[in-house]
């Protein structure tokens, strides 16, 4: 887990920006949902697919079939999700198969959430749950 010192909050927040950008788009959330429905994901270096140990993932054509987006649009959004660390790909022949990844990106978000909670606890004690004076 990331440790956050007083001056490091800004750095942590900036490191989460690609996640916010990736998760802040309805199309990308749709792609995440489609990938999640395949029951394939990777976490902490371990890869799962139901009862199997290898991720099959989905190629762009399969994702396109389940959404109303074009192949170029899917590829564009997958690139953003991949850069944010939310999606990875494995190559099989000439096709790339995409799957959800969890690990560093979710650790960063959890650390940021914990930092914000620790910051807000004294505020809630002083001002109550509503945060009003």
GROMACS .gro file of N, CA, C and O in nm:
model
  532
    1UNK      N    1   0.086  -0.118   0.000
    1UNK     CA    2   0.000   0.000   0.000
    1UNK      C    3   0.090   0.124   0.000
    1UNK      O    4   0.194   0.125   0.062
    2UNK      N    5   0.049   0.227  -0.070
    2UNK     CA    6   0.124   0.351  -0.077
    2UNK      C    7   0.112   0.426   0.055
    2UNK      O    8   0.006   0.433   0.114
    3UNK      N    9   0.222   0.481   0.101
    3UNK     CA   10   0.221   0.567   0.218
    3UNK      C   11   0.217   0.712   0.170
    3UNK      O   12   0.287   0.748   0.077
    4UNK      N   13   0.134   0.794   0.232
    4UNK     CA   14   0.119   0.932   0.189
    4UNK      C   15   0.166   1.026   0.299
    4UNK      O   16   0.105   1.032   0.405
    5UNK      N   17   0.276   1.094   0.275
    5UNK     CA   18   0.324   1.197   0.367
    5UNK      C   19   0.254   1.327   0.332
    5UNK      O   20   0.186   1.338   0.230
    6UNK      N   21   0.273   1.428   0.414
    6UNK     CA   22   0.203   1.555   0.397
    6UNK      C   23   0.215   1.612   0.256
    6UNK      O   24   0.117   1.653   0.197
    7UNK      N   25   0.336   1.617   0.200
    7UNK     CA   26   0.355   1.676   0.068
    7UNK      C   27   0.325   1.583  -0.047
    7UNK      O   28   0.327   1.625  -0.162
    8UNK      N   29   0.300   1.456  -0.019
    8UNK     CA   30   0.283   1.358  -0.125
    8UNK      C   31   0.140   1.345  -0.175
    8UNK      O   32   0.115   1.273  -0.271
    9UNK      N   33   0.045   1.413  -0.109
    9UNK     CA   34  -0.095   1.401  -0.152
    9UNK      C   35  -0.111   1.446  -0.296
    9UNK      O   36  -0.176   1.380  -0.376
   10UNK      N   37  -0.050   1.558  -0.329
   10UNK     CA   38  -0.060   1.611  -0.465
   10UNK      C   39  -0.006   1.510  -0.566
   10UNK      O   40  -0.065   1.488  -0.671
   11UNK      N   41   0.106   1.448  -0.533
   11UNK     CA   42   0.167   1.348  -0.621
   11UNK      C   43   0.075   1.226  -0.636
   11UNK      O   44   0.057   1.174  -0.746
   12UNK      N   45   0.017   1.179  -0.526
   12UNK     CA   46  -0.076   1.066  -0.531
   12UNK      C   47  -0.198   1.101  -0.614
   12UNK      O   48  -0.241   1.023  -0.700
   13UNK      N   49  -0.254   1.219  -0.591
   13UNK     CA   50  -0.372   1.262  -0.666
   13UNK      C   51  -0.340   1.268  -0.816
   13UNK      O   52  -0.417   1.220  -0.898
   14UNK      N   53  -0.225   1.325  -0.850
   14UNK     CA   54  -0.184   1.332  -0.991
   14UNK      C   55  -0.166   1.193  -1.051
   14UNK      O   56  -0.199   1.170  -1.167
   15UNK      N   57  -0.115   1.099  -0.973
   15UNK     CA   58  -0.095   0.964  -1.024
   15UNK      C   59  -0.228   0.891  -1.048
   15UNK      O   60  -0.233   0.797  -1.125
   16UNK      N   61  -0.334   0.939  -0.982
   16UNK     CA   62  -0.468   0.881  -1.001
   16UNK      C   63  -0.544   0.946  -1.117
   16UNK      O   64  -0.649   0.895  -1.157
   17UNK      N   65  -0.493   1.057  -1.170
   17UNK     CA   66  -0.563   1.129  -1.276
   17UNK      C   67  -0.597   1.042  -1.397
   17UNK      O   68  -0.709   1.048  -1.446
   18UNK      N   69  -0.506   0.956  -1.446
   18UNK     CA   70  -0.543   0.871  -1.559
   18UNK      C   71  -0.661   0.779  -1.526
   18UNK      O   72  -0.743   0.749  -1.613
   19UNK      N   73  -0.671   0.737  -1.401
   19UNK     CA   74  -0.785   0.654  -1.360
   19UNK      C   75  -0.914   0.734  -1.363
   19UNK      O   76  -1.016   0.685  -1.410
   20UNK      N   77  -0.908   0.856  -1.312
   20UNK     CA   78  -1.027   0.941  -1.314
   20UNK      C   79  -1.072   0.967  -1.457
   20UNK      O   80  -1.191   0.963  -1.488
   21UNK      N   81  -0.977   0.996  -1.544
   21UNK     CA   82  -1.008   1.022  -1.685
   21UNK      C   83  -1.069   0.897  -1.748
   21UNK      O   84  -1.171   0.903  -1.816
   22UNK      N   85  -1.006   0.781  -1.724
   22UNK     CA   86  -1.055   0.656  -1.783
   22UNK      C   87  -1.194   0.621  -1.732
   22UNK      O   88  -1.280   0.578  -1.809
   23UNK      N   89  -1.217   0.640  -1.603
   23UNK     CA   90  -1.346   0.603  -1.544
   23UNK      C   91  -1.453   0.710  -1.561
   23UNK      O   92  -1.570   0.685  -1.535
   24UNK      N   93  -1.413   0.827  -1.609
   24UNK     CA   94  -1.506   0.938  -1.623
   24UNK      C   95  -1.578   0.942  -1.756
   24UNK      O   96  -1.640   1.043  -1.788
   25UNK      N   97  -1.573   0.836  -1.832
   25UNK     CA   98  -1.635   0.834  -1.963
   25UNK      C   99  -1.733   0.717  -1.970
   25UNK      O  100  -1.696   0.603  -1.940
   26UNK      N  101  -1.855   0.745  -2.010
   26UNK     CA  102  -1.959   0.642  -2.014
   26UNK      C  103  -1.925   0.528  -2.111
   26UNK      O  104  -1.954   0.411  -2.083
   27UNK      N  105  -1.862   0.560  -2.222
   27UNK     CA  106  -1.825   0.457  -2.319
   27UNK      C  107  -1.723   0.361  -2.257
   27UNK      O  108  -1.734   0.239  -2.270
   28UNK      N  109  -1.625   0.418  -2.189
   28UNK     CA  110  -1.524   0.331  -2.127
   28UNK      C  111  -1.584   0.247  -2.015
   28UNK      O  112  -1.547   0.131  -1.996
   29UNK      N  113  -1.678   0.303  -1.942
   29UNK     CA  114  -1.747   0.223  -1.840
   29UNK      C  115  -1.825   0.108  -1.904
   29UNK      O  116  -1.831  -0.002  -1.848
   30UNK      N  117  -1.881   0.132  -2.022
   30UNK     CA  118  -1.951   0.026  -2.094
   30UNK      C  119  -1.853  -0.085  -2.134
   30UNK      O  120  -1.883  -0.203  -2.120
   31UNK      N  121  -1.735  -0.047  -2.180
   31UNK     CA  122  -1.634  -0.146  -2.217
   31UNK      C  123  -1.591  -0.225  -2.094
   31UNK      O  124  -1.577  -0.348  -2.100
   32UNK      N  125  -1.572  -0.157  -1.982
   32UNK     CA  126  -1.536  -0.227  -1.858
   32UNK      C  127  -1.645  -0.326  -1.821
   32UNK      O  128  -1.617  -0.440  -1.782
   33UNK      N  129  -1.770  -0.285  -1.833
   33UNK     CA  130  -1.882  -0.374  -1.801
   33UNK      C  131  -1.884  -0.496  -1.893
   33UNK      O  132  -1.903  -0.609  -1.847
   34UNK      N  133  -1.860  -0.475  -2.022
   34UNK     CA  134  -1.857  -0.586  -2.117
   34UNK      C  135  -1.744  -0.682  -2.081
   34UNK      O  136  -1.763  -0.804  -2.079
   35UNK      N  137  -1.627  -0.629  -2.049
   35UNK     CA  138  -1.515  -0.715  -2.012
   35UNK      C  139  -1.542  -0.787  -1.880
   35UNK      O  140  -1.505  -0.904  -1.864
   36UNK      N  141  -1.607  -0.719  -1.788
   36UNK     CA  142  -1.638  -0.781  -1.658
   36UNK      C  143  -1.734  -0.898  -1.675
   36UNK      O  144  -1.725  -0.997  -1.601
   37UNK      N  145  -1.823  -0.888  -1.770
   37UNK     CA  146  -1.920  -0.996  -1.792
   37UNK      C  147  -1.857  -1.121  -1.851
   37UNK      O  148  -1.920  -1.225  -1.855
   38UNK      N  149  -1.731  -1.113  -1.895
   38UNK     CA  150  -1.662  -1.232  -1.944
   38UNK      C  151  -1.605  -1.313  -1.829
   38UNK      O  152  -1.551  -1.421  -1.850
   39UNK      N  153  -1.616  -1.258  -1.707
   39UNK     CA  154  -1.562  -1.323  -1.587
   39UNK      C  155  -1.411  -1.344  -1.597
   39UNK      O  156  -1.357  -1.436  -1.537
   40UNK      N  157  -1.344  -1.262  -1.674
   40UNK     CA  158  -1.199  -1.274  -1.682
   40UNK      C  159  -1.136  -1.145  -1.631
   40UNK      O  160  -1.177  -1.036  -1.665
   41UNK      N  161  -1.037  -1.161  -1.545
   41UNK     CA  162  -0.968  -1.047  -1.488
   41UNK      C  163  -0.834  -1.094  -1.436
   41UNK      O  164  -0.809  -1.212  -1.421
   42UNK      N  165  -0.748  -0.997  -1.410
   42UNK     CA  166  -0.617  -1.028  -1.353
   42UNK      C  167  -0.598  -0.941  -1.230
   42UNK      O  168  -0.631  -0.823  -1.231
   43UNK      N  169  -0.547  -1.000  -1.123
   43UNK     CA  170  -0.520  -0.925  -1.002
   43UNK      C  171  -0.393  -0.977  -0.935
   43UNK      O  172  -0.372  -1.096  -0.929
   44UNK      N  173  -0.311  -0.884  -0.891
   44UNK     CA  174  -0.189  -0.919  -0.816
   44UNK      C  175  -0.104  -1.025  -0.885
   44UNK      O  176  -0.054  -1.117  -0.821
   45UNK      N  177  -0.093  -1.018  -1.016
   45UNK     CA  178  -0.008  -1.112  -1.087
   45UNK      C  179  -0.072  -1.247  -1.113
   45UNK      O  180  -0.015  -1.331  -1.180
   46UNK      N  181  -0.191  -1.270  -1.059
   46UNK     CA  182  -0.261  -1.394  -1.084
   46UNK      C  183  -0.371  -1.370  -1.185
   46UNK      O  184  -0.436  -1.266  -1.182
   47UNK      N  185  -0.393  -1.464  -1.272
   47UNK     CA  186  -0.491  -1.448  -1.378
   47UNK      C  187  -0.600  -1.551  -1.362
   47UNK      O  188  -0.574  -1.667  -1.336
   48UNK      N  189  -0.725  -1.507  -1.373
   48UNK     CA  190  -0.839  -1.595  -1.352
   48UNK      C  191  -0.935  -1.589  -1.470
   48UNK      O  192  -0.950  -1.487  -1.533
   49UNK      N  193  -1.004  -1.697  -1.495
   49UNK     CA  194  -1.116  -1.700  -1.587
   49UNK      C  195  -1.207  -1.812  -1.539
   49UNK      O  196  -1.185  -1.927  -1.573
   50UNK      N  197  -1.305  -1.776  -1.460
   50UNK     CA  198  -1.390  -1.879  -1.402
   50UNK      C  199  -1.306  -1.977  -1.324
   50UNK      O  200  -1.233  -1.939  -1.233
   51UNK      N  201  -1.312  -2.104  -1.360
   51UNK     CA  202  -1.235  -2.207  -1.292
   51UNK      C  203  -1.100  -2.231  -1.357
   51UNK      O  204  -1.021  -2.310  -1.309
   52UNK      N  205  -1.072  -2.165  -1.469
   52UNK     CA  206  -0.947  -2.185  -1.540
   52UNK      C  207  -0.842  -2.089  -1.487
   52UNK      O  208  -0.871  -1.996  -1.414
   53UNK      N  209  -0.718  -2.111  -1.524
   53UNK     CA  210  -0.611  -2.024  -1.476
   53UNK      C  211  -0.560  -1.927  -1.581
   53UNK      O  212  -0.475  -1.846  -1.553
   54UNK      N  213  -0.610  -1.932  -1.704
   54UNK     CA  214  -0.565  -1.841  -1.809
   54UNK      C  215  -0.679  -1.749  -1.851
   54UNK      O  216  -0.793  -1.792  -1.861
   55UNK      N  217  -0.648  -1.625  -1.874
   55UNK     CA  218  -0.748  -1.529  -1.919
   55UNK      C  219  -0.762  -1.541  -2.070
   55UNK      O  220  -0.664  -1.538  -2.142
   56UNK      N  221  -0.883  -1.555  -2.117
   56UNK     CA  222  -0.907  -1.552  -2.260
   56UNK      C  223  -0.921  -1.408  -2.305
   56UNK      O  224  -0.861  -1.366  -2.401
   57UNK      N  225  -1.001  -1.330  -2.235
   57UNK     CA  226  -1.024  -1.192  -2.272
   57UNK      C  227  -1.115  -1.183  -2.393
   57UNK      O  228  -1.175  -1.281  -2.436
   58UNK      N  229  -1.124  -1.064  -2.448
   58UNK     CA  230  -1.208  -1.039  -2.565
   58UNK      C  231  -1.129  -0.958  -2.665
   58UNK      O  232  -1.055  -0.867  -2.627
   59UNK      N  233  -1.148  -0.988  -2.794
   59UNK     CA  234  -1.083  -0.906  -2.895
   59UNK      C  235  -1.174  -0.790  -2.933
   59UNK      O  236  -1.289  -0.784  -2.890
   60UNK      N  237  -1.123  -0.698  -3.013
   60UNK     CA  238  -1.198  -0.577  -3.049
   60UNK      C  239  -1.329  -0.613  -3.118
   60UNK      O  240  -1.432  -0.550  -3.093
   61UNK      N  241  -1.326  -0.714  -3.205
   61UNK     CA  242  -1.450  -0.754  -3.275
   61UNK      C  243  -1.556  -0.800  -3.177
   61UNK      O  244  -1.674  -0.767  -3.192
   62UNK      N  245  -1.517  -0.878  -3.077
   62UNK     CA  246  -1.613  -0.926  -2.977
   62UNK      C  247  -1.670  -0.811  -2.895
   62UNK      O  248  -1.788  -0.809  -2.864
   63UNK      N  249  -1.585  -0.716  -2.860
   63UNK     CA  250  -1.632  -0.600  -2.785
   63UNK      C  251  -1.726  -0.517  -2.873
   63UNK      O  252  -1.830  -0.470  -2.827
   64UNK      N  253  -1.690  -0.501  -3.000
   64UNK     CA  254  -1.773  -0.426  -3.094
   64UNK      C  255  -1.912  -0.489  -3.106
   64UNK      O  256  -2.013  -0.418  -3.111
   65UNK      N  257  -1.917  -0.623  -3.111
   65UNK     CA  258  -2.045  -0.693  -3.122
   65UNK      C  259  -2.136  -0.666  -3.002
   65UNK      O  260  -2.258  -0.673  -3.014
   66UNK      N  261  -2.079  -0.636  -2.887
   66UNK     CA  262  -2.157  -0.616  -2.765
   66UNK      C  263  -2.184  -0.469  -2.734
   66UNK      O  264  -2.246  -0.438  -2.633
   67UNK      N  265  -2.133  -0.381  -2.818
   67UNK     CA  266  -2.155  -0.238  -2.798
   67UNK      C  267  -2.202  -0.177  -2.930
   67UNK      O  268  -2.207  -0.244  -3.032
   68UNK      N  269  -2.234  -0.051  -2.927
   68UNK     CA  270  -2.277   0.018  -3.049
   68UNK      C  271  -2.165   0.105  -3.105
   68UNK      O  272  -2.190   0.203  -3.175
   69UNK      N  273  -2.041   0.067  -3.076
   69UNK     CA  274  -1.926   0.148  -3.118
   69UNK      C  275  -1.853   0.085  -3.235
   69UNK      O  276  -1.858  -0.037  -3.255
   70UNK      N  277  -1.781   0.169  -3.306
   70UNK     CA  278  -1.699   0.120  -3.417
   70UNK      C  279  -1.569   0.060  -3.363
   70UNK      O  280  -1.529   0.087  -3.250
   71UNK      N  281  -1.504  -0.017  -3.448
   71UNK     CA  282  -1.376  -0.076  -3.408
   71UNK      C  283  -1.272   0.031  -3.373
   71UNK      O  284  -1.202   0.018  -3.272
   72UNK      N  285  -1.259   0.138  -3.453
   72UNK     CA  286  -1.162   0.242  -3.415
   72UNK      C  287  -1.194   0.307  -3.281
   72UNK      O  288  -1.104   0.337  -3.203
   73UNK      N  289  -1.322   0.328  -3.254
   73UNK     CA  290  -1.362   0.388  -3.126
   73UNK      C  291  -1.326   0.295  -3.011
   73UNK      O  292  -1.273   0.339  -2.908
   74UNK      N  293  -1.355   0.166  -3.028
   74UNK     CA  294  -1.321   0.067  -2.924
   74UNK      C  295  -1.171   0.068  -2.899
   74UNK      O  296  -1.125   0.072  -2.785
   75UNK      N  297  -1.092   0.066  -3.006
   75UNK     CA  298  -0.946   0.066  -2.993
   75UNK      C  299  -0.897   0.190  -2.920
   75UNK      O  300  -0.809   0.182  -2.835
   76UNK      N  301  -0.954   0.304  -2.953
   76UNK     CA  302  -0.917   0.430  -2.886
   76UNK      C  303  -0.944   0.422  -2.736
   76UNK      O  304  -0.857   0.456  -2.654
   77UNK      N  305  -1.062   0.377  -2.700
   77UNK     CA  306  -1.098   0.370  -2.558
   77UNK      C  307  -1.019   0.262  -2.484
   77UNK      O  308  -0.982   0.281  -2.368
   78UNK      N  309  -0.990   0.152  -2.550
   78UNK     CA  310  -0.907   0.048  -2.489
   78UNK      C  311  -0.767   0.101  -2.460
   78UNK      O  312  -0.707   0.068  -2.357
   79UNK      N  313  -0.715   0.184  -2.548
   79UNK     CA  314  -0.583   0.243  -2.527
   79UNK      C  315  -0.582   0.327  -2.399
   79UNK      O  316  -0.489   0.318  -2.318
   80UNK      N  317  -0.686   0.406  -2.379
   80UNK     CA  318  -0.695   0.490  -2.259
   80UNK      C  319  -0.707   0.402  -2.135
   80UNK      O  320  -0.641   0.427  -2.033
   81UNK      N  321  -0.790   0.299  -2.142
   81UNK     CA  322  -0.806   0.208  -2.028
   81UNK      C  323  -0.676   0.134  -1.998
   81UNK      O  324  -0.641   0.113  -1.881
   82UNK      N  325  -0.604   0.098  -2.102
   82UNK     CA  326  -0.477   0.029  -2.085
   82UNK      C  327  -0.373   0.121  -2.021
   82UNK      O  328  -0.300   0.080  -1.930
   83UNK      N  329  -0.366   0.246  -2.067
   83UNK     CA  330  -0.272   0.343  -2.010
   83UNK      C  331  -0.301   0.371  -1.863
   83UNK      O  332  -0.211   0.401  -1.786
   84UNK      N  333  -0.429   0.360  -1.825
   84UNK     CA  334  -0.468   0.383  -1.685
   84UNK      C  335  -0.442   0.259  -1.598
   84UNK      O  336  -0.457   0.265  -1.477
   85UNK      N  337  -0.405   0.148  -1.660
   85UNK     CA  338  -0.379   0.026  -1.585
   85UNK      C  339  -0.504  -0.053  -1.551
   85UNK      O  340  -0.500  -0.143  -1.468
   86UNK      N  341  -0.614  -0.023  -1.618
   86UNK     CA  342  -0.740  -0.093  -1.591
   86UNK      C  343  -0.762  -0.211  -1.684
   86UNK      O  344  -0.841  -0.300  -1.655
   87UNK      N  345  -0.692  -0.211  -1.796
   87UNK     CA  346  -0.706  -0.317  -1.897
   87UNK      C  347  -0.566  -0.357  -1.942
   87UNK      O  348  -0.477  -0.274  -1.952
   88UNK      N  349  -0.549  -0.486  -1.966
   88UNK     CA  350  -0.427  -0.538  -2.026
   88UNK      C  351  -0.466  -0.621  -2.147
   88UNK      O  352  -0.584  -0.651  -2.166
   89UNK      N  353  -0.366  -0.658  -2.224
   89UNK     CA  354  -0.393  -0.738  -2.343
   89UNK      C  355  -0.290  -0.850  -2.353
   89UNK      O  356  -0.177  -0.836  -2.308
   90UNK      N  357  -0.335  -0.959  -2.410
   90UNK     CA  358  -0.241  -1.066  -2.445
   90UNK      C  359  -0.259  -1.090  -2.594
   90UNK      O  360  -0.368  -1.075  -2.648
   91UNK      N  361  -0.150  -1.122  -2.658
   91UNK     CA  362  -0.154  -1.141  -2.802
   91UNK      C  363  -0.162  -1.289  -2.834
   91UNK      O  364  -0.093  -1.372  -2.775
   92UNK      N  365  -0.249  -1.320  -2.927
   92UNK     CA  366  -0.263  -1.456  -2.978
   92UNK      C  367  -0.266  -1.447  -3.130
   92UNK      O  368  -0.365  -1.400  -3.187
   93UNK      N  369  -0.157  -1.485  -3.193
   93UNK     CA  370  -0.146  -1.465  -3.337
   93UNK      C  371  -0.144  -1.317  -3.366
   93UNK      O  372  -0.064  -1.243  -3.311
   94UNK      N  373  -0.234  -1.272  -3.452
   94UNK     CA  374  -0.241  -1.129  -3.484
   94UNK      C  375  -0.345  -1.056  -3.402
   94UNK      O  376  -0.360  -0.935  -3.414
   95UNK      N  377  -0.420  -1.128  -3.318
   95UNK     CA  378  -0.528  -1.067  -3.239
   95UNK      C  379  -0.480  -1.037  -3.097
   95UNK      O  380  -0.402  -1.112  -3.039
   96UNK      N  381  -0.529  -0.926  -3.045
   96UNK     CA  382  -0.508  -0.891  -2.904
   96UNK      C  383  -0.636  -0.920  -2.829
   96UNK      O  384  -0.746  -0.885  -2.875
   97UNK      N  385  -0.624  -0.983  -2.713
   97UNK     CA  386  -0.738  -1.013  -2.627
   97UNK      C  387  -0.725  -0.930  -2.501
   97UNK      O  388  -0.624  -0.938  -2.430
   98UNK      N  389  -0.826  -0.850  -2.475
   98UNK     CA  390  -0.825  -0.754  -2.365
   98UNK      C  391  -0.899  -0.809  -2.245
   98UNK      O  392  -1.000  -0.877  -2.259
   99UNK      N  393  -0.847  -0.777  -2.126
   99UNK     CA  394  -0.909  -0.821  -2.002
   99UNK      C  395  -0.883  -0.716  -1.896
   99UNK      O  396  -0.790  -0.636  -1.907
  100UNK      N  397  -0.967  -0.714  -1.795
  100UNK     CA  398  -0.953  -0.618  -1.686
  100UNK      C  399  -0.835  -0.656  -1.598
  100UNK      O  400  -0.809  -0.774  -1.575
  101UNK      N  401  -0.766  -0.555  -1.550
  101UNK     CA  402  -0.655  -0.578  -1.457
  101UNK      C  403  -0.679  -0.496  -1.332
  101UNK      O  404  -0.730  -0.385  -1.338
  102UNK      N  405  -0.645  -0.553  -1.222
  102UNK     CA  406  -0.657  -0.485  -1.094
  102UNK      C  407  -0.523  -0.499  -1.024
  102UNK      O  408  -0.452  -0.593  -1.045
  103UNK      N  409  -0.490  -0.408  -0.943
  103UNK     CA  410  -0.362  -0.415  -0.874
  103UNK      C  411  -0.318  -0.276  -0.836
  103UNK      O  412  -0.378  -0.211  -0.750
  104UNK      N  413  -0.214  -0.227  -0.902
  104UNK     CA  414  -0.158  -0.096  -0.868
  104UNK      C  415  -0.260   0.016  -0.878
  104UNK      O  416  -0.266   0.104  -0.793
  105UNK      N  417  -0.344   0.012  -0.983
  105UNK     CA  418  -0.441   0.121  -1.001
  105UNK      C  419  -0.542   0.124  -0.887
  105UNK      O  420  -0.575   0.231  -0.835
  106UNK      N  421  -0.590   0.009  -0.846
  106UNK     CA  422  -0.688   0.007  -0.737
  106UNK      C  423  -0.620   0.037  -0.603
  106UNK      O  424  -0.682   0.097  -0.515
  107UNK      N  425  -0.495  -0.001  -0.588
  107UNK     CA  426  -0.421   0.035  -0.465
  107UNK      C  427  -0.409   0.186  -0.453
  107UNK      O  428  -0.425   0.242  -0.344
  108UNK      N  429  -0.379   0.252  -0.565
  108UNK     CA  430  -0.369   0.398  -0.563
  108UNK      C  431  -0.501   0.460  -0.523
  108UNK      O  432  -0.505   0.552  -0.440
  109UNK      N  433  -0.610   0.413  -0.581
  109UNK     CA  434  -0.742   0.468  -0.548
  109UNK      C  435  -0.777   0.444  -0.402
  109UNK      O  436  -0.832   0.532  -0.335
  110UNK      N  437  -0.746   0.325  -0.352
  110UNK     CA  438  -0.773   0.294  -0.210
  110UNK      C  439  -0.691   0.384  -0.118
  110UNK      O  440  -0.741   0.432  -0.017
  111UNK      N  441  -0.565   0.405  -0.153
  111UNK     CA  442  -0.479   0.491  -0.073
  111UNK      C  443  -0.531   0.634  -0.073
  111UNK      O  444  -0.537   0.699   0.032
  112UNK      N  445  -0.572   0.681  -0.190
  112UNK     CA  446  -0.628   0.816  -0.199
  112UNK      C  447  -0.756   0.825  -0.116
  112UNK      O  448  -0.776   0.922  -0.042
  113UNK      N  449  -0.842   0.726  -0.126
  113UNK     CA  450  -0.965   0.724  -0.047
  113UNK      C  451  -0.937   0.724   0.102
  113UNK      O  452  -1.003   0.795   0.179
  114UNK      N  453  -0.839   0.645   0.145
  114UNK     CA  454  -0.803   0.640   0.286
  114UNK      C  455  -0.747   0.774   0.334
  114UNK      O  456  -0.781   0.821   0.442
  115UNK      N  457  -0.664   0.834   0.251
  115UNK     CA  458  -0.610   0.965   0.286
  115UNK      C  459  -0.723   1.067   0.302
  115UNK      O  460  -0.725   1.143   0.399
  116UNK      N  461  -0.815   1.068   0.208
  116UNK     CA  462  -0.927   1.163   0.216
  116UNK      C  463  -1.014   1.135   0.338
  116UNK      O  464  -1.061   1.227   0.404
  117UNK      N  465  -1.034   1.007   0.370
  117UNK     CA  466  -1.113   0.972   0.488
  117UNK      C  467  -1.043   1.021   0.615
  117UNK      O  468  -1.108   1.078   0.703
  118UNK      N  469  -0.913   1.000   0.625
  118UNK     CA  470  -0.837   1.047   0.741
  118UNK      C  471  -0.841   1.199   0.751
  118UNK      O  472  -0.845   1.254   0.861
  119UNK      N  473  -0.839   1.265   0.636
  119UNK     CA  474  -0.847   1.411   0.634
  119UNK      C  475  -0.985   1.457   0.680
  119UNK      O  476  -0.997   1.556   0.752
  120UNK      N  477  -1.091   1.386   0.640
  120UNK     CA  478  -1.227   1.428   0.670
  120UNK      C  479  -1.271   1.392   0.812
  120UNK      O  480  -1.360   1.457   0.866
  121UNK      N  481  -1.213   1.292   0.875
  121UNK     CA  482  -1.254   1.252   1.010
  121UNK      C  483  -1.253   1.369   1.109
  121UNK      O  484  -1.352   1.392   1.178
  122UNK      N  485  -1.144   1.448   1.117
  122UNK     CA  486  -1.147   1.562   1.210
  122UNK      C  487  -1.251   1.667   1.170
  122UNK      O  488  -1.311   1.730   1.257
  123UNK      N  489  -1.272   1.686   1.042
  123UNK     CA  490  -1.373   1.783   0.995
  123UNK      C  491  -1.511   1.739   1.041
  123UNK      O  492  -1.591   1.820   1.088
  124UNK      N  493  -1.539   1.610   1.032
  124UNK     CA  494  -1.669   1.559   1.074
  124UNK      C  495  -1.688   1.571   1.225
  124UNK      O  496  -1.798   1.595   1.272
  125UNK      N  497  -1.580   1.556   1.300
  125UNK     CA  498  -1.589   1.572   1.446
  125UNK      C  499  -1.621   1.717   1.480
  125UNK      O  500  -1.706   1.745   1.564
  126UNK      N  501  -1.556   1.809   1.411
  126UNK     CA  502  -1.576   1.952   1.440
  126UNK      C  503  -1.712   2.000   1.391
  126UNK      O  504  -1.785   2.068   1.462
  127UNK      N  505  -1.748   1.966   1.267
  127UNK     CA  506  -1.868   2.021   1.205
  127UNK      C  507  -1.985   1.924   1.198
  127UNK      O  508  -2.091   1.960   1.151
  128UNK      N  509  -1.966   1.802   1.239
  128UNK     CA  510  -2.072   1.702   1.227
  128UNK      C  511  -2.071   1.639   1.090
  128UNK      O  512  -1.995   1.677   1.003
  129UNK      N  513  -2.156   1.540   1.070
  129UNK     CA  514  -2.159   1.465   0.944
  129UNK      C  515  -2.193   1.550   0.824
  129UNK      O  516  -2.156   1.519   0.712
  130UNK      N  517  -2.269   1.657   0.844
  130UNK     CA  518  -2.310   1.737   0.730
  130UNK      C  519  -2.199   1.829   0.680
  130UNK      O  520  -2.203   1.877   0.568
  131UNK      N  521  -2.096   1.852   0.761
  131UNK     CA  522  -1.987   1.939   0.722
  131UNK      C  523  -2.023   2.086   0.727
  131UNK      O  524  -1.945   2.171   0.688
  132UNK      N  525  -2.142   2.120   0.778
  132UNK     CA  526  -2.186   2.260   0.788
  132UNK      C  527  -2.139   2.319   0.920
  132UNK      O  528  -2.132   2.252   1.020
  133UNK      N  529  -2.115   2.449   0.920
  133UNK     CA  530  -2.074   2.519   1.042
  133UNK      C  531  -2.194   2.555   1.125
  133UNK      O  532  -2.298   2.583   1.086
   0.00000   0.00000   0.00000
